[in-house]
Each structure stands twice: as C-alpha cells, then as structure tokens.
Short mmCIF file of C-alpha atoms and ligand atoms in Angstrom, two decimals:
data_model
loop_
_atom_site.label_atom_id
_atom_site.label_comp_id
_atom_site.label_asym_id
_atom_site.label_seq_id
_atom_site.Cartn_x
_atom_site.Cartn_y
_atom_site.Cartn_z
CA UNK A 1 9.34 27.71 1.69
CA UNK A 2 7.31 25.03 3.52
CA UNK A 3 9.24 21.24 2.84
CA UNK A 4 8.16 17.86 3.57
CA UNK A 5 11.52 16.00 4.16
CA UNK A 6 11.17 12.68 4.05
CA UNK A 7 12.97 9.61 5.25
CA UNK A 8 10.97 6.16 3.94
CA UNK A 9 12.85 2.97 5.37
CA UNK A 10 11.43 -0.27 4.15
CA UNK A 11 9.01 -0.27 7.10
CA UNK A 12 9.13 3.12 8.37
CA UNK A 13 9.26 6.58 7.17
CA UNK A 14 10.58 9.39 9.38
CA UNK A 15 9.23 13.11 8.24
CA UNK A 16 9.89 16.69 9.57
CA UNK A 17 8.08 19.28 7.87
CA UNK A 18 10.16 23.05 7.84
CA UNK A 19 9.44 26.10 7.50
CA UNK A 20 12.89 26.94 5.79
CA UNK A 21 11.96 31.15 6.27
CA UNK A 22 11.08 30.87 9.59
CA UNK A 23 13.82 28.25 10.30
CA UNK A 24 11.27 26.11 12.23
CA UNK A 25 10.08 22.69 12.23
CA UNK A 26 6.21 22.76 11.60
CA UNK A 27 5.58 19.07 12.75
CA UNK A 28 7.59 15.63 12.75
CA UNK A 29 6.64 12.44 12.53
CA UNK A 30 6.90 8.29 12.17
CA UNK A 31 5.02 5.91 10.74
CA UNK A 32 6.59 2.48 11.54
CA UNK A 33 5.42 -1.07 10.96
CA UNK A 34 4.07 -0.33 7.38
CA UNK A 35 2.70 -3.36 5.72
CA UNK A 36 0.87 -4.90 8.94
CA UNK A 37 -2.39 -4.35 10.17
CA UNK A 38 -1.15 -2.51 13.65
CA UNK A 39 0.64 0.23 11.75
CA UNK A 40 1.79 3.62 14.10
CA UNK A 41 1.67 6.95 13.01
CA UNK A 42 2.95 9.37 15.86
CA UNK A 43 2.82 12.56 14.53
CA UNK A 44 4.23 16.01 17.08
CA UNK A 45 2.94 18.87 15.72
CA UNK A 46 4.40 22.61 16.92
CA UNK A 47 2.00 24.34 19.56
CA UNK A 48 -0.33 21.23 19.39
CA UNK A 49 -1.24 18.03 21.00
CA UNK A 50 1.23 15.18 19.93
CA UNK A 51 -0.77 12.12 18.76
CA UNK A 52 -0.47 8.26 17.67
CA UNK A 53 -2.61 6.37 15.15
CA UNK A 54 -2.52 2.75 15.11
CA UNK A 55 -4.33 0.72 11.74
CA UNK A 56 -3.75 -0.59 8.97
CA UNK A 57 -1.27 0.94 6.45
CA UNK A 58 -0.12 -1.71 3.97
CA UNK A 59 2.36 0.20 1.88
CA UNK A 60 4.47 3.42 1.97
CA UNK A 61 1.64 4.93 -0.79
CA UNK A 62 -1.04 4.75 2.49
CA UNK A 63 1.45 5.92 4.79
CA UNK A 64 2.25 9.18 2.82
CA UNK A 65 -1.79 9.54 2.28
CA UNK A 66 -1.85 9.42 6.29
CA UNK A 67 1.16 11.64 6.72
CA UNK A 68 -0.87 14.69 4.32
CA UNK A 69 -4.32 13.75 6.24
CA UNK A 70 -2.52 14.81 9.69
CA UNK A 71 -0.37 17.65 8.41
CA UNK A 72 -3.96 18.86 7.16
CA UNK A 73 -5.89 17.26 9.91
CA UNK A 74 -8.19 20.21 11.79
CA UNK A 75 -6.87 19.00 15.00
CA UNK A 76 -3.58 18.38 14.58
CA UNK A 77 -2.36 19.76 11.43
CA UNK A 78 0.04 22.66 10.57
CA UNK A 79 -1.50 23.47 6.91
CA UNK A 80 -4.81 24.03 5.39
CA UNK A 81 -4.59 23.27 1.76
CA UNK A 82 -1.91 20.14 0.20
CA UNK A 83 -0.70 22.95 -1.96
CA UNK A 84 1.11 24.57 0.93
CA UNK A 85 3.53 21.87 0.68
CA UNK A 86 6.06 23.64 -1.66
CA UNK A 87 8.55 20.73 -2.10
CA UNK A 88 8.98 17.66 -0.74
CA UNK A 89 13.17 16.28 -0.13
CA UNK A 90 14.22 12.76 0.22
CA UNK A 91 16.61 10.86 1.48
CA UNK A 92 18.16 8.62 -0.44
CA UNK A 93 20.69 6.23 0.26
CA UNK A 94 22.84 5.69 -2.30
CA UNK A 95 23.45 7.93 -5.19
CA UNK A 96 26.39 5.86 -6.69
CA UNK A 97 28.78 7.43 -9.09
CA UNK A 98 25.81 9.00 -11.07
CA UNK A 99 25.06 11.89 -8.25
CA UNK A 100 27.77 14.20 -6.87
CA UNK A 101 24.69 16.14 -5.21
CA UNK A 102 21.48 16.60 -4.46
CA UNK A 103 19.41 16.46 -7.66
CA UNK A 104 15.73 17.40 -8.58
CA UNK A 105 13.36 13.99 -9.39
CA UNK A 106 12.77 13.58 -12.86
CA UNK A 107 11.65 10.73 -14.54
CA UNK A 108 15.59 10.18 -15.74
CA UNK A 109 16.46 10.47 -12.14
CA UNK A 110 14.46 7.88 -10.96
CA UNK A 111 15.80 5.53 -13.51
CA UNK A 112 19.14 6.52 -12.64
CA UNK A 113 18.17 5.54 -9.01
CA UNK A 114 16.68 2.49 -9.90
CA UNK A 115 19.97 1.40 -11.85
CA UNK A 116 21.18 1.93 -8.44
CA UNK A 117 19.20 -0.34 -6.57
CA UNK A 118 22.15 -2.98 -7.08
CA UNK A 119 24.42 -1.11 -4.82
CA UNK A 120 21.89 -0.55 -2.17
CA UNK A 121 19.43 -2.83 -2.08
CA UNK A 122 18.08 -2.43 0.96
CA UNK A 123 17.77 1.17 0.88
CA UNK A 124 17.06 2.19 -2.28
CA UNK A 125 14.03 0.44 -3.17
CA UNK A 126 11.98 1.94 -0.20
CA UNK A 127 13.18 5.37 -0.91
CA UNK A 128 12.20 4.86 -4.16
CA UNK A 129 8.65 3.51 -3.27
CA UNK A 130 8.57 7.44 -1.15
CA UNK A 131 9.03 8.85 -4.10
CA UNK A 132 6.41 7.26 -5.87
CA UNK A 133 3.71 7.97 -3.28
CA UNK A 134 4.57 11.50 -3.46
CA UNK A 135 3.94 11.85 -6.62
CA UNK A 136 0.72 9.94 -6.68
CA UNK A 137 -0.56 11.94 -3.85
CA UNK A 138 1.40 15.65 -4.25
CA UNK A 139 1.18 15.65 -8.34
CA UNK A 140 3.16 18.60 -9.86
CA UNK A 141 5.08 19.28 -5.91
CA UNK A 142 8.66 19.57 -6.74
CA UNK A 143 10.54 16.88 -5.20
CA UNK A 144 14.26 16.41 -4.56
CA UNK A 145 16.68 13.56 -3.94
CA UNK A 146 19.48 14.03 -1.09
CA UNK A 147 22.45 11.13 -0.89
CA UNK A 148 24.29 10.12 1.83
CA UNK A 149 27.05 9.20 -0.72
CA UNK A 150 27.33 12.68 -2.19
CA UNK A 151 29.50 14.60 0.34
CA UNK A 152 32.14 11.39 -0.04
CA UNK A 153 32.21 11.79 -3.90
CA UNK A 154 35.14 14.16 -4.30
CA UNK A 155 37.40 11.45 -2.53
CA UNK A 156 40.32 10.73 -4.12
CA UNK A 157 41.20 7.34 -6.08
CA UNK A 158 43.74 6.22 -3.24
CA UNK A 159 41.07 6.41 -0.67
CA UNK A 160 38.00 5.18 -2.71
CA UNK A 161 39.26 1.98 -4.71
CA UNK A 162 39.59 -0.83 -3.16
CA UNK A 163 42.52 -3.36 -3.92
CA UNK A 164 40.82 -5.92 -6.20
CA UNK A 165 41.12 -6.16 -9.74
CA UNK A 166 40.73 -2.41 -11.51
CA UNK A 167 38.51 -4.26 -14.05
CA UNK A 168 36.27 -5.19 -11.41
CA UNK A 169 35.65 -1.24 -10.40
CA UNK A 170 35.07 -0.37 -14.04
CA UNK A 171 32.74 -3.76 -14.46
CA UNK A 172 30.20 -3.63 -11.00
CA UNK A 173 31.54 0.05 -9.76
CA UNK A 174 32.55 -2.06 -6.43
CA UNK A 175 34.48 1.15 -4.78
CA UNK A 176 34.41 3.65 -1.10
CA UNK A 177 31.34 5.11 -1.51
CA UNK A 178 30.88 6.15 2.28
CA UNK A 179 27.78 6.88 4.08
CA UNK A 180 26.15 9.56 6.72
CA UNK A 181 27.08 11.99 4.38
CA UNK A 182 24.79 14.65 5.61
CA UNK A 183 25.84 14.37 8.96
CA UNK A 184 29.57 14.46 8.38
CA UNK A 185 28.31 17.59 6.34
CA UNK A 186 26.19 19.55 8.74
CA UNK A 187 28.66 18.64 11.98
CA UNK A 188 31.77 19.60 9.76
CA UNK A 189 30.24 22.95 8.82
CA UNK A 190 29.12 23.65 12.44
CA UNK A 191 32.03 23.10 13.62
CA UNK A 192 33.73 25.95 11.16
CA UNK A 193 31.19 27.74 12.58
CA UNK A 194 32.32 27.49 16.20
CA UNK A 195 35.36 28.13 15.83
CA UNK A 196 35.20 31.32 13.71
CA UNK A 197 37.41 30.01 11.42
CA UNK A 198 36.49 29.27 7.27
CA UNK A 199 35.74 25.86 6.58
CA UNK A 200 37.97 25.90 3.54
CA UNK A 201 40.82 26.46 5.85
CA UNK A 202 40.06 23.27 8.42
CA UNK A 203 40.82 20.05 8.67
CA UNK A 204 38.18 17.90 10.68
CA UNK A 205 37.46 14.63 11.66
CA UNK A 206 33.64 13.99 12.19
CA UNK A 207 32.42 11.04 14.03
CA UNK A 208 28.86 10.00 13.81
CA UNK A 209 28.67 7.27 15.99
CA UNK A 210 25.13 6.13 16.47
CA UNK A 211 22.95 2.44 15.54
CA UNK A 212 25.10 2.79 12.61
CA UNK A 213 28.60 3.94 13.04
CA UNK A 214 31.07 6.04 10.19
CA UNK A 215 34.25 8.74 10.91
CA UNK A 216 34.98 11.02 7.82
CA UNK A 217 38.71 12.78 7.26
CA UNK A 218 36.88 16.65 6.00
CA UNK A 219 39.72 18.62 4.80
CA UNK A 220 39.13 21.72 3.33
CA UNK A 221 34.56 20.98 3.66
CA UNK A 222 35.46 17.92 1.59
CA UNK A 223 35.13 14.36 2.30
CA UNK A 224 38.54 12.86 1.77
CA UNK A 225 38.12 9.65 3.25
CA UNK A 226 35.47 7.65 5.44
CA UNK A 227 35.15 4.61 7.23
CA UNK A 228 31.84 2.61 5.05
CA UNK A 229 32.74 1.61 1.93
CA UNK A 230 31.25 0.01 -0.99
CA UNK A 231 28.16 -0.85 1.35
CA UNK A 232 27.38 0.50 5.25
CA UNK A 233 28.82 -2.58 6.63
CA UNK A 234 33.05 -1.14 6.49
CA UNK A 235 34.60 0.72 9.35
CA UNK A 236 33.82 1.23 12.69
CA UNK A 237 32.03 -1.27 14.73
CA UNK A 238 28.31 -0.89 15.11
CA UNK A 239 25.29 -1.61 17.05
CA UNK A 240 24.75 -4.78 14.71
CA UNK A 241 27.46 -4.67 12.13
CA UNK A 242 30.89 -5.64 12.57
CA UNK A 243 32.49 -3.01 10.50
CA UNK A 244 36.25 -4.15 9.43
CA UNK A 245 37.06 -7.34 9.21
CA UNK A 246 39.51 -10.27 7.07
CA UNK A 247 37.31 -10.80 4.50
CA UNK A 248 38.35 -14.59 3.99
CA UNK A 249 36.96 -15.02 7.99
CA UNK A 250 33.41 -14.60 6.09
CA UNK A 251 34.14 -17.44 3.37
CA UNK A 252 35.72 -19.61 6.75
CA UNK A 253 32.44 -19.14 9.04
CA UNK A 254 30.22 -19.83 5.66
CA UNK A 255 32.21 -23.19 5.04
CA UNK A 256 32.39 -24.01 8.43
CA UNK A 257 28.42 -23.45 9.04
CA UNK A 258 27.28 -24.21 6.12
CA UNK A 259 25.80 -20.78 5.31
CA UNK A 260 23.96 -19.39 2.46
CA UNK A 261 24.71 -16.48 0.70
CA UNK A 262 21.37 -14.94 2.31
CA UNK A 263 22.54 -16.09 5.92
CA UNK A 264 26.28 -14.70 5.79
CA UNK A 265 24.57 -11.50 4.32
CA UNK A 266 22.15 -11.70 8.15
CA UNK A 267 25.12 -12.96 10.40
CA UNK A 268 27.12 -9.54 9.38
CA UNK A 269 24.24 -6.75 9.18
CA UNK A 270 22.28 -8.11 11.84
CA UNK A 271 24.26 -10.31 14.28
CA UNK A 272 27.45 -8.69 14.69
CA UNK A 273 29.16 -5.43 16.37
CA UNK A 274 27.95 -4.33 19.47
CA UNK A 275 25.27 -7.42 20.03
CA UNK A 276 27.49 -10.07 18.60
CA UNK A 277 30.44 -9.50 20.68
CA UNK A 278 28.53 -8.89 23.98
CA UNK A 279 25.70 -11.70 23.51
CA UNK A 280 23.41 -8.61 24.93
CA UNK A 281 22.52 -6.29 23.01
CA UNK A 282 23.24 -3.63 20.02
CA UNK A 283 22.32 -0.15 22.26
CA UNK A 284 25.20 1.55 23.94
CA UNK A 285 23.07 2.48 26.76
CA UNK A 286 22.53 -1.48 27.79
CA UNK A 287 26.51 -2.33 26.99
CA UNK A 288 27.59 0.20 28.93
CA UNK A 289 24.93 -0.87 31.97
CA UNK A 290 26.54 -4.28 31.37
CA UNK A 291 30.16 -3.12 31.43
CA UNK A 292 29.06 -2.04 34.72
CA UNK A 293 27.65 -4.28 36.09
CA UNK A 294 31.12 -6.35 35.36
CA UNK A 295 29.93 -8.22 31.89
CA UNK A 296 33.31 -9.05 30.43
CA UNK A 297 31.89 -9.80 27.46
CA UNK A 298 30.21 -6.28 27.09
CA UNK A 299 33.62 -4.94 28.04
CA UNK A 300 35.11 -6.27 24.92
CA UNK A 301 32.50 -4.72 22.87
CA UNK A 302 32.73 -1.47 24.64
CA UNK A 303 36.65 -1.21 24.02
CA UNK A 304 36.33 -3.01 20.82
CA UNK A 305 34.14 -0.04 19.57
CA UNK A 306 36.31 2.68 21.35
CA UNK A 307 40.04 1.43 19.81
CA UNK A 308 38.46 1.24 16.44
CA UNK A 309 37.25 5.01 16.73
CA UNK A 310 40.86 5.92 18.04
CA UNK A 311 42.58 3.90 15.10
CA UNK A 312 40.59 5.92 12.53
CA UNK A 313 41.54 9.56 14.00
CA UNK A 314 45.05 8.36 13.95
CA UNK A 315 44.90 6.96 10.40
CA UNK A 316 42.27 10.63 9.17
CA UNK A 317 45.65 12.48 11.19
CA UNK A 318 48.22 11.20 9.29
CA UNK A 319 45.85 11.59 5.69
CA UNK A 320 45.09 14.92 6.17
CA UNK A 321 48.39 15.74 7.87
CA UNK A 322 46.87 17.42 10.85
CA UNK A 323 43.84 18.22 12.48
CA UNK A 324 42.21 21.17 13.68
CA UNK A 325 38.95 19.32 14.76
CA UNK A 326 37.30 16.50 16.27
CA UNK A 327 33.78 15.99 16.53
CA UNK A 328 30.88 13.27 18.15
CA UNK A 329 27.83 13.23 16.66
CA UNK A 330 24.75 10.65 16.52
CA UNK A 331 22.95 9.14 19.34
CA UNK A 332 26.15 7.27 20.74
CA UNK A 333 28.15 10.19 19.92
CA UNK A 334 26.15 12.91 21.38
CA UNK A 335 25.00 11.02 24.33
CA UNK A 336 28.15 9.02 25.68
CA UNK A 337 30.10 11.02 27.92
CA UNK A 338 32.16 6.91 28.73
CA UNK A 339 32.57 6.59 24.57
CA UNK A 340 33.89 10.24 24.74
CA UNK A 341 36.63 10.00 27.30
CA UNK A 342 37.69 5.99 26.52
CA UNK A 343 38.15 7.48 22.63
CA UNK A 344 40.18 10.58 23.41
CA UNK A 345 42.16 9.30 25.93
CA UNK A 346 45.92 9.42 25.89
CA UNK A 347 45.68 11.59 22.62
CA UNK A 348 46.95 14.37 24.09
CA UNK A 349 50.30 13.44 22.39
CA UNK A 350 48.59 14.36 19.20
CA UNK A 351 47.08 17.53 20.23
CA UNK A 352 43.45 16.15 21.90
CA UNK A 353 42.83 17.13 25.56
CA UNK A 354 39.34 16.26 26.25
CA UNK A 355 38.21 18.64 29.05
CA UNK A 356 36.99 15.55 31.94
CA UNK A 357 34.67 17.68 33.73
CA UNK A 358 32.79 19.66 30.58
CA UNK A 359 32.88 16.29 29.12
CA UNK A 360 30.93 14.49 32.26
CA UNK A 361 28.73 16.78 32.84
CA UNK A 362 26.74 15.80 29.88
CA UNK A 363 25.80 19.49 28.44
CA UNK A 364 23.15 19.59 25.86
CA UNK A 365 23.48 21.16 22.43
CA UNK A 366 26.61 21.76 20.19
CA UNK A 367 29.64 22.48 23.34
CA UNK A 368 32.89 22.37 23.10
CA UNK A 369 34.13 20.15 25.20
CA UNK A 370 37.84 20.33 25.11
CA UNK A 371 40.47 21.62 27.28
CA UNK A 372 41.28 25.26 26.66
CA UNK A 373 44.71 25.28 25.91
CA UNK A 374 43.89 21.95 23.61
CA UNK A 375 45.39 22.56 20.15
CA UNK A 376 42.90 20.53 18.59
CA UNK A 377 39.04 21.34 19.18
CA UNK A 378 36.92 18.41 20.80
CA UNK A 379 32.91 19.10 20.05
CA UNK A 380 29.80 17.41 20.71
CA UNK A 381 27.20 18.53 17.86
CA UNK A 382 23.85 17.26 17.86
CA UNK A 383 23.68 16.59 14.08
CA UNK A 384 20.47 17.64 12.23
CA UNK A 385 20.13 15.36 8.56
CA UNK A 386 16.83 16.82 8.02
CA UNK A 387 17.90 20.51 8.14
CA UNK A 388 20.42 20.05 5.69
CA UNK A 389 17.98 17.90 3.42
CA UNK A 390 15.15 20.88 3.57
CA UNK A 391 17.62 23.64 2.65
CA UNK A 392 19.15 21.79 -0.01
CA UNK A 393 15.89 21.29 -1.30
CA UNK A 394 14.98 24.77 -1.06
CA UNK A 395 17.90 26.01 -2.71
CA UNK A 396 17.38 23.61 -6.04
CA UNK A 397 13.86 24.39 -6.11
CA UNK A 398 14.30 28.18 -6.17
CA UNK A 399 17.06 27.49 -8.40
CA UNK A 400 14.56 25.75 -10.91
CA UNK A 401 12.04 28.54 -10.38
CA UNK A 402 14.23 30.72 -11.35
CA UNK A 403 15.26 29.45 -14.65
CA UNK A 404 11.82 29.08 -15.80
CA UNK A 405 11.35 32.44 -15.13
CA UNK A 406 14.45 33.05 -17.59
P1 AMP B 1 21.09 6.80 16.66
O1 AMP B 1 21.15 5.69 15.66
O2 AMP B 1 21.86 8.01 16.25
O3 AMP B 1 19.69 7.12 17.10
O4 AMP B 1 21.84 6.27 17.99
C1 AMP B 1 21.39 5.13 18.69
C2 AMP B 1 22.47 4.73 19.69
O5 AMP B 1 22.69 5.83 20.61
C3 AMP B 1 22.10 3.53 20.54
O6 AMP B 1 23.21 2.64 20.63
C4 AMP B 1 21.83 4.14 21.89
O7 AMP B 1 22.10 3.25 22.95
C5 AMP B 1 22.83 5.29 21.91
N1 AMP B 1 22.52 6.25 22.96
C6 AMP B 1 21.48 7.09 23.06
N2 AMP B 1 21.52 7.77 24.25
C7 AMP B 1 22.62 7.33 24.91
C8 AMP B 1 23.22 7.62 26.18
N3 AMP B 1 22.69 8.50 27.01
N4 AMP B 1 24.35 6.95 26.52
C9 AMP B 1 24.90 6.05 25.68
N5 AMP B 1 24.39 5.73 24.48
C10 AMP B 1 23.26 6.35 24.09
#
C-alpha cells in the first residue's frame, strides 16, 4: 500500500510517503513558512534529484496541493496518477480520552477532534486544517488519525490524575495524558526486538529526548507512566520548556511582572528549559559547545537536563519494580554521546553500566551500547514516528476493506 503520512504543524507540514510492501520511503518532504509569501517546499525524492520551491503558499490547503503536484511532478515525482495514493495517515496531537488508538476519519471523528481542540490548542487545529486539505484535494482517499496520547491511555488512575479536585477531572478532563507516544512505541518494541525477548515480558524505560523532551515507564508494551502531562509542557526539561516546576512560582513571576495570561503561557513554552537557564540557546549541540567553552550558565542547563532524566529512571524503577531496558531516542537522545554518559552515570548500583567506549564512539543506527555483563540493556534507537503512523494506517485501512467486502 502506497501512504502519504502526514505531519501539518501550524506553519509547517512534514510528509514521508511509504511504500508499506516494499518497506521503503518513496519521497519526504517539508513545507515550512506556510502563510507568507517566501514559503519552502524541499521535497527528496528516492533515486531522484532533491529539490526546494520557494512562493507563495498561504494556507495548509495550497501546501497539500503543492505536496501532490511534486509527488506527481514528471521530474521529481514518485507516482503518476493521485489515485496511487492509497491512504493518507496523520498525526495528530491529542486524542484526549475519546481515542485509545488510531482511528479512521469520519465526519464524527473530526468532530470528536475538534471537541478536542481545548486540550491542545496549538496542535490540534493545524492537524485538523491537514485533514481538511486532504480531503478537498484526495476526495474518497481513506485517511487515518494517529495520537501521540494513545500509547499513554492504558495508564493507570494513580499515574494519570493529578491531585486537584476529582470534580475538576470529571468537569475539564484536566489529567496525564502524555505525549511522543509513537516514539515511546516504536523504540519500546525495537528494543524487544533486540533483545530476543517478548515485549509482553519487559519492562522498559524509553527516553525521547529531543526539541521536546518525555521518558515513558513501558511495562509489559504498555505505557504506565510518562513524564508530559495534561499538556507537553510536564517532565523533563526541554529545549524551550521548563518541564516540572512549583506551580505557585508561575502565579509569583505573573504577580511580580505583571503578566498576562497570554505572556505566562510564552515565558513557559517558549522562554524556558534549555534557552532560559543558559541565556544561549534551546539546541543541545550549542549548550554543550558552551559548556565547553566554560559557560557556567550552560553548565547548569546541561546538568539541569541530565539529573532530571536520572530522577525519572529512578522514579519509572521503583513503578515498574525493575527494569530490563533503557533506551535514548530523538535528536538529543540519539546524537549525545555527553547526555548519554552524564545520565547513566553512577547507575550501575541499579543495574546500568553504560559501555564508555561503544558509547563515545558515536555508532549510527539502533546499538547497544551497554556493558556486556550490564543487567540492564542501554540502547540508542533512532526512532521512526512515521513508520509506525504508515503501518498503522495500513492495517485499519485493510481492515475497513475488508469488512466491506463482508
Ligand atoms: P529533535 O527535536 O528530535 O529533532 O532533536 C533536536 C535536538 O537534538 C536539538 O537540541 C539538537 O541540538 C539535538 N542534537 C542533534 N544532533 C546532536 C548532536 N550531535 N549532539 C547533541 N545534540 C544534538
């Protein structure tokens, strides 16, 4: 089956197109800076010439017109006719309570999804608007939503509510949600994979540490507990957002500076973590420059980030009662040989010997980079999102074939 998987941000959209038989990636793509008049499209297709379009592309309805015009281009395209697209699989942020899994777009989806705009609503709406253009431009192509929240639904009440009022949970659904949820999916499974053993069987901790930042407890494949919460703002530190925090320093700073609702809301998502500790920047590969260079402020941040990731393994130890894995994934995760060692070390009293030298030597793919007489497993796994979106979207569109065929 040939899927468009699709990622729309509210000025971007990322897309990989698969061939799910052939387990290859036809072409991928970004269009970024949609609604201004200098709009990119750099589209890589297999076997061909990668290229970049700059124009005009004022909404995400033009953008997905351009993204069909290239995978169809003569030049540059994979396909001949629009009807090779079989499906098309989205992204979407949050699913809420309403969707345990991925889900086939109807039009009582959508509504569903636009109830949920509420508890993302930066997110939703532009995945949302991806839809839409799909089917204005693909009418009758099968589409399917993914959610990052949907691998964290089975967690249990201890770890999802929070400790406000109950009546407050039933009122606004203001619980753990969690995040990343593909990735801490697709790493988790890998790494049952590696190690021979049945994921049913394992308990994991998955790190995806990359602009944004979340660790998930996976006992038994399931999501049992994770760092982001009711929005992708809890948990670890991150590249812009602070992550954990006394909640009553927000209502402080917004007395204090005389903030609006609207400038709190900026001054946690987009001036904290990484760049608001260090004064420099939100990318790991400029803080750790810094740290060299003797910044002390970027040394905070750098340890900061570190002794948050090593608090959560403790804390997903102790929940799960063991551990049989951990794994780095993300940019950060996959990349940082420094975030690596500073996070595993002295954990060898719990089972974690990183192996130094497998470690430094910055190996590419999924390794295993422990030591090996290490009871617990240490892996690096590249994680791949838009694989898992394609074959879930393969699976419930043959699923729906099928039953018509009933
Ligand atoms: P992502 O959001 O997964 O694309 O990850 C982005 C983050 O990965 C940024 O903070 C980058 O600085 C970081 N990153 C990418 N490559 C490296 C590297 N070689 N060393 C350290 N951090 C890296």
């Amino acid at each position: 089956m040939k899927v468009l998987v699709l990622n729309s941000g509210s000025s971007s959209i990322k897309y990989q197109f698969f061939d799910t038989e052939k387990n290859l990636v036809l072409a991928k793509g970004l269009v970024e800076r949609i609604g201004m008049s200098s709009a990119i499209l750099t589209h890589a297709p297999i076997g061909k010439e990668k290229i970049k379009i700059v124009g005009e592309i004022l909404d995400h309805s033009i953008a997905i017109e351009y993204v069909i015009a290239v995978l169809l281009s003569k030049n540059h395209g994979v396909i001949k006719e629009k009807s090779e697209i079989d499906a098309v699989g989205h992204r979407v942020v949050h699913g809420g309570e309403t969707f345990s899994g991925s889900v086939l777009i109807t039009s009582e989806v959508m509504q569903a999804l636009k109830d949920n705009i509420e508890l993302a609503p930066l997110h939703n709406p532009p995945n949302i608007k991806g839809i839409e253009a799909v089917t204005r431009h693909l009418p009758g192509t099968p589409q399917v939503g993914v959610f990052d929240t949907a691998f964290h639904s089975q967690m249990p009440p201890e770890a999802y509510l929070y400790g406000i009022p109950f009546e407050l949970y039933k009122k606004y659904k203001i619980r753990r949600y969690g995040f990343h949820g593909t990735s801490h999916l697709f790493v988790s499974n890998r790494a049952a994979k590696l190690m021979g053993k049945p994921l049913e069987e394992l308990k994991i901790v998955t790190a995806h540490l990359g602009n944004g930042c979340s660790i998930a407890a996976v006992k038994g494949g399931h999501s049992i507990d994770t760092s982001m919460g009711f929005t992708p703002l809890e948990g670890l530190l991150m590249g812009t957002r602070g992550g954990d925090m006394d909640p009553s320093l927000i209502l402080y700073v917004m007395g204090k500076e005389g903030l609006s609702l609207s400038e709190a809301n900026t001054l946690l998502n987009k001036h904290s973590g990484l760049l608001g500790i260090s004064g420099e920047s939100s990318d790991m590969r400029e803080i750790e420059a810094a740290v060299n260079e003797g910044n002390k402020k970027a040394k905070y941040a750098f340890d900061v980030f570190t002794y948050r990731i090593k608090k959560y393994i403790g804390s997903y130890i102790a929940a799960m009662g063991g551990v049989d894995a951990l794994v780095f994934t993300g940019g950060i995760g996959e990349n940082s040989e420094v975030v690596r060692a500073a996070v595993c070390e002295n954990m060898e009293y719990l089972g974690l010997k990183l192996d130094e030298n497998v470690n430094k030597s910055r190996p590419d793919g999924e390794v295993l980079i422990s030591e090996g007489n290490s009871n617990v497993k240490i892996y690096k796994i590249p994680t791949n999102e838009e694989l898992v979106i394609a074959l879930d979207t393969e699976k419930i569109v043959s699923e729906q074939v099928l039953q018509s065929v009933k």
